């Protein structure tokens, strides 16, 4: 009598949308071949089955059984749940003048995300808000933010920050006049 192979086990590490989801079967019965099935086509290499470029449409129950000498075990199943990729966020800002704080605000249509900010100047970050404190024209440049949910990080959105330079303090010229005459005051600034 041919012994029945032991029911295999399935291991997997959940992945993000667009990545390959690997399923790995093991059995304590040596020399078995594995038989895979699931709602999405699989690329099978005996004890390994891969869902290529997985999406949330790939979610569902996947099964594997073990065969040896024409005897096939019962199936083991695993529930695949591909992590959704957050939507790329958008960045809003209102340009400010030198010396003011420049606020950048990120929004995403994916609820519950955390935001990851970067830029040429250090930022004070409070999740969806990033502040360039006492900004200067040296703070100008491209600032980026991405959104993360369940270990999945979106592509980055960028915004070009251009701090408005503060005009140079003007000077005033005048020529004294006598009572009853028009007094002309003339201001000049080296800022065009």
PDB file of N, CA and C in Angstrom, residues 144-179:
ATOM      1  N   UNK A 144       9.480  66.692  -2.296  1.00  0.00           N
ATOM      2  CA  UNK A 144       8.721  65.494  -2.677  1.00  0.00           C
ATOM      3  C   UNK A 144       8.023  64.889  -1.474  1.00  0.00           C
ATOM      4  N   UNK A 145       6.920  64.194  -1.773  1.00  0.00           N
ATOM      5  CA  UNK A 145       6.214  63.436  -0.737  1.00  0.00           C
ATOM      6  C   UNK A 145       5.637  62.173  -1.365  1.00  0.00           C
ATOM      7  N   UNK A 146       5.713  61.072  -0.613  1.00  0.00           N
ATOM      8  CA  UNK A 146       5.063  59.823  -0.998  1.00  0.00           C
ATOM      9  C   UNK A 146       4.146  59.399   0.142  1.00  0.00           C
ATOM     10  N   UNK A 147       3.266  58.445  -0.142  1.00  0.00           N
ATOM     11  CA  UNK A 147       2.308  57.967   0.853  1.00  0.00           C
ATOM     12  C   UNK A 147       2.539  56.486   1.103  1.00  0.00           C
ATOM     13  N   UNK A 148       2.513  56.075   2.380  1.00  0.00           N
ATOM     14  CA  UNK A 148       2.742  54.675   2.757  1.00  0.00           C
ATOM     15  C   UNK A 148       1.542  54.135   3.515  1.00  0.00           C
ATOM     16  N   UNK A 149       1.154  52.898   3.157  1.00  0.00           N
ATOM     17  CA  UNK A 149       0.089  52.185   3.861  1.00  0.00           C
ATOM     18  C   UNK A 149       0.408  50.696   3.796  1.00  0.00           C
ATOM     19  N   UNK A 150       0.427  50.041   4.965  1.00  0.00           N
ATOM     20  CA  UNK A 150       0.692  48.593   5.037  1.00  0.00           C
ATOM     21  C   UNK A 150       1.978  48.209   4.302  1.00  0.00           C
ATOM     22  N   UNK A 151       3.035  48.928   4.530  1.00  0.00           N
ATOM     23  CA  UNK A 151       4.364  48.714   3.954  1.00  0.00           C
ATOM     24  C   UNK A 151       4.444  49.052   2.464  1.00  0.00           C
ATOM     25  N   UNK A 152       3.351  49.505   1.868  1.00  0.00           N
ATOM     26  CA  UNK A 152       3.365  49.865   0.446  1.00  0.00           C
ATOM     27  C   UNK A 152       3.502  51.382   0.313  1.00  0.00           C
ATOM     28  N   UNK A 153       4.461  51.806  -0.494  1.00  0.00           N
ATOM     29  CA  UNK A 153       4.729  53.237  -0.665  1.00  0.00           C
ATOM     30  C   UNK A 153       4.478  53.639  -2.106  1.00  0.00           C
ATOM     31  N   UNK A 154       3.693  54.689  -2.268  1.00  0.00           N
ATOM     32  CA  UNK A 154       3.345  55.205  -3.594  1.00  0.00           C
ATOM     33  C   UNK A 154       4.555  55.851  -4.252  1.00  0.00           C
ATOM     34  N   UNK A 155       4.404  56.171  -5.523  1.00  0.00           N
ATOM     35  CA  UNK A 155       5.378  57.034  -6.172  1.00  0.00           C
ATOM     36  C   UNK A 155       5.283  58.416  -5.542  1.00  0.00           C
ATOM     37  N   UNK A 156       6.301  59.243  -5.782  1.00  0.00           N
ATOM     38  CA  UNK A 156       6.344  60.563  -5.155  1.00  0.00           C
ATOM     39  C   UNK A 156       5.681  61.633  -6.014  1.00  0.00           C
ATOM     40  N   UNK A 157       5.068  62.585  -5.325  1.00  0.00           N
ATOM     41  CA  UNK A 157       4.628  63.826  -5.949  1.00  0.00           C
ATOM     42  C   UNK A 157       5.670  64.890  -5.620  1.00  0.00           C
ATOM     43  N   UNK A 158       5.883  65.832  -6.518  1.00  0.00           N
ATOM     44  CA  UNK A 158       6.875  66.884  -6.278  1.00  0.00           C
ATOM     45  C   UNK A 158       6.245  68.248  -6.496  1.00  0.00           C
ATOM     46  N   UNK A 159       6.818  69.234  -5.829  1.00  0.00           N
ATOM     47  CA  UNK A 159       6.412  70.621  -6.015  1.00  0.00           C
ATOM     48  C   UNK A 159       7.681  71.472  -6.026  1.00  0.00           C
ATOM     49  N   UNK A 160       7.699  72.483  -6.877  1.00  0.00           N
ATOM     50  CA  UNK A 160       8.847  73.378  -6.949  1.00  0.00           C
ATOM     51  C   UNK A 160       8.589  74.591  -6.059  1.00  0.00           C
ATOM     52  N   UNK A 161       9.364  74.700  -4.988  1.00  0.00           N
ATOM     53  CA  UNK A 161       9.227  75.823  -4.058  1.00  0.00           C
ATOM     54  C   UNK A 161      10.084  76.979  -4.551  1.00  0.00           C
ATOM     55  N   UNK A 162       9.460  78.159  -4.659  1.00  0.00           N
ATOM     56  CA  UNK A 162      10.172  79.382  -5.058  1.00  0.00           C
ATOM     57  C   UNK A 162       9.774  80.469  -4.071  1.00  0.00           C
ATOM     58  N   UNK A 163      10.631  80.680  -3.084  1.00  0.00           N
ATOM     59  CA  UNK A 163      10.377  81.703  -2.062  1.00  0.00           C
ATOM     60  C   UNK A 163      10.546  83.091  -2.693  1.00  0.00           C
ATOM     61  N   UNK A 164       9.577  83.962  -2.449  1.00  0.00           N
ATOM     62  CA  UNK A 164       9.657  85.320  -2.997  1.00  0.00           C
ATOM     63  C   UNK A 164      10.702  86.132  -2.234  1.00  0.00           C
ATOM     64  N   UNK A 165      11.688  86.714  -2.969  1.00  0.00           N
ATOM     65  CA  UNK A 165      12.716  87.496  -2.269  1.00  0.00           C
ATOM     66  C   UNK A 165      12.114  88.764  -1.677  1.00  0.00           C
ATOM     67  N   UNK A 166      12.640  89.156  -0.527  1.00  0.00           N
ATOM     68  CA  UNK A 166      12.182  90.374   0.129  1.00  0.00           C
ATOM     69  C   UNK A 166      12.879  91.568  -0.530  1.00  0.00           C
ATOM     70  N   UNK A 167      12.116  92.589  -0.966  1.00  0.00           N
ATOM     71  CA  UNK A 167      12.766  93.762  -1.578  1.00  0.00           C
ATOM     72  C   UNK A 167      13.719  94.442  -0.591  1.00  0.00           C
ATOM     73  N   UNK A 168      14.782  95.000  -1.137  1.00  0.00           N
ATOM     74  CA  UNK A 168      15.723  95.768  -0.312  1.00  0.00           C
ATOM     75  C   UNK A 168      15.005  97.001   0.226  1.00  0.00           C
ATOM     76  N   UNK A 169      15.310  97.361   1.474  1.00  0.00           N
ATOM     77  CA  UNK A 169      14.694  98.556   2.077  1.00  0.00           C
ATOM     78  C   UNK A 169      15.020  99.769   1.211  1.00  0.00           C
ATOM     79  N   UNK A 170      13.995 100.533   0.810  1.00  0.00           N
ATOM     80  CA  UNK A 170      14.277 101.681  -0.064  1.00  0.00           C
ATOM     81  C   UNK A 170      14.924 102.841   0.694  1.00  0.00           C
ATOM     82  N   UNK A 171      15.491 103.752  -0.073  1.00  0.00           N
ATOM     83  CA  UNK A 171      16.005 105.009   0.483  1.00  0.00           C
ATOM     84  C   UNK A 171      15.105 106.137  -0.012  1.00  0.00           C
ATOM     85  N   UNK A 172      15.082 107.219   0.752  1.00  0.00           N
ATOM     86  CA  UNK A 172      14.245 108.361   0.394  1.00  0.00           C
ATOM     87  C   UNK A 172      15.139 109.578   0.198  1.00  0.00           C
ATOM     88  N   UNK A 173      14.940 110.239  -0.920  1.00  0.00           N
ATOM     89  CA  UNK A 173      15.673 111.497  -1.199  1.00  0.00           C
ATOM     90  C   UNK A 173      14.681 112.650  -1.272  1.00  0.00           C
ATOM     91  N   UNK A 174      15.126 113.827  -0.811  1.00  0.00           N
ATOM     92  CA  UNK A 174      14.292 115.018  -0.934  1.00  0.00           C
ATOM     93  C   UNK A 174      15.182 116.251  -0.904  1.00  0.00           C
ATOM     94  N   UNK A 175      14.684 117.269  -1.496  1.00  0.00           N
ATOM     95  CA  UNK A 175      15.348 118.579  -1.436  1.00  0.00           C
ATOM     96  C   UNK A 175      14.421 119.517  -0.676  1.00  0.00           C
ATOM     97  N   UNK A 176      14.909 120.095   0.431  1.00  0.00           N
ATOM     98  CA  UNK A 176      14.029 120.980   1.218  1.00  0.00           C
ATOM     99  C   UNK A 176      13.494 122.139   0.366  1.00  0.00           C
ATOM    100  N   UNK A 177      12.249 122.500   0.638  1.00  0.00           N
ATOM    101  CA  UNK A 177      11.618 123.622  -0.086  1.00  0.00           C
ATOM    102  C   UNK A 177      11.043 124.616   0.914  1.00  0.00           C
ATOM    103  N   UNK A 178      10.596 125.719   0.398  1.00  0.00           N
ATOM    104  CA  UNK A 178      10.005 126.760   1.249  1.00  0.00           C
ATOM    105  C   UNK A 178       8.507 126.515   1.403  1.00  0.00           C
ATOM    106  N   UNK A 179       7.977 127.110   2.444  1.00  0.00           N
ATOM    107  CA  UNK A 179       6.543 127.014   2.688  1.00  0.00           C
ATOM    108  C   UNK A 179       5.763 127.376   1.440  1.00  0.00           C
TER     109      UNK A 179
END
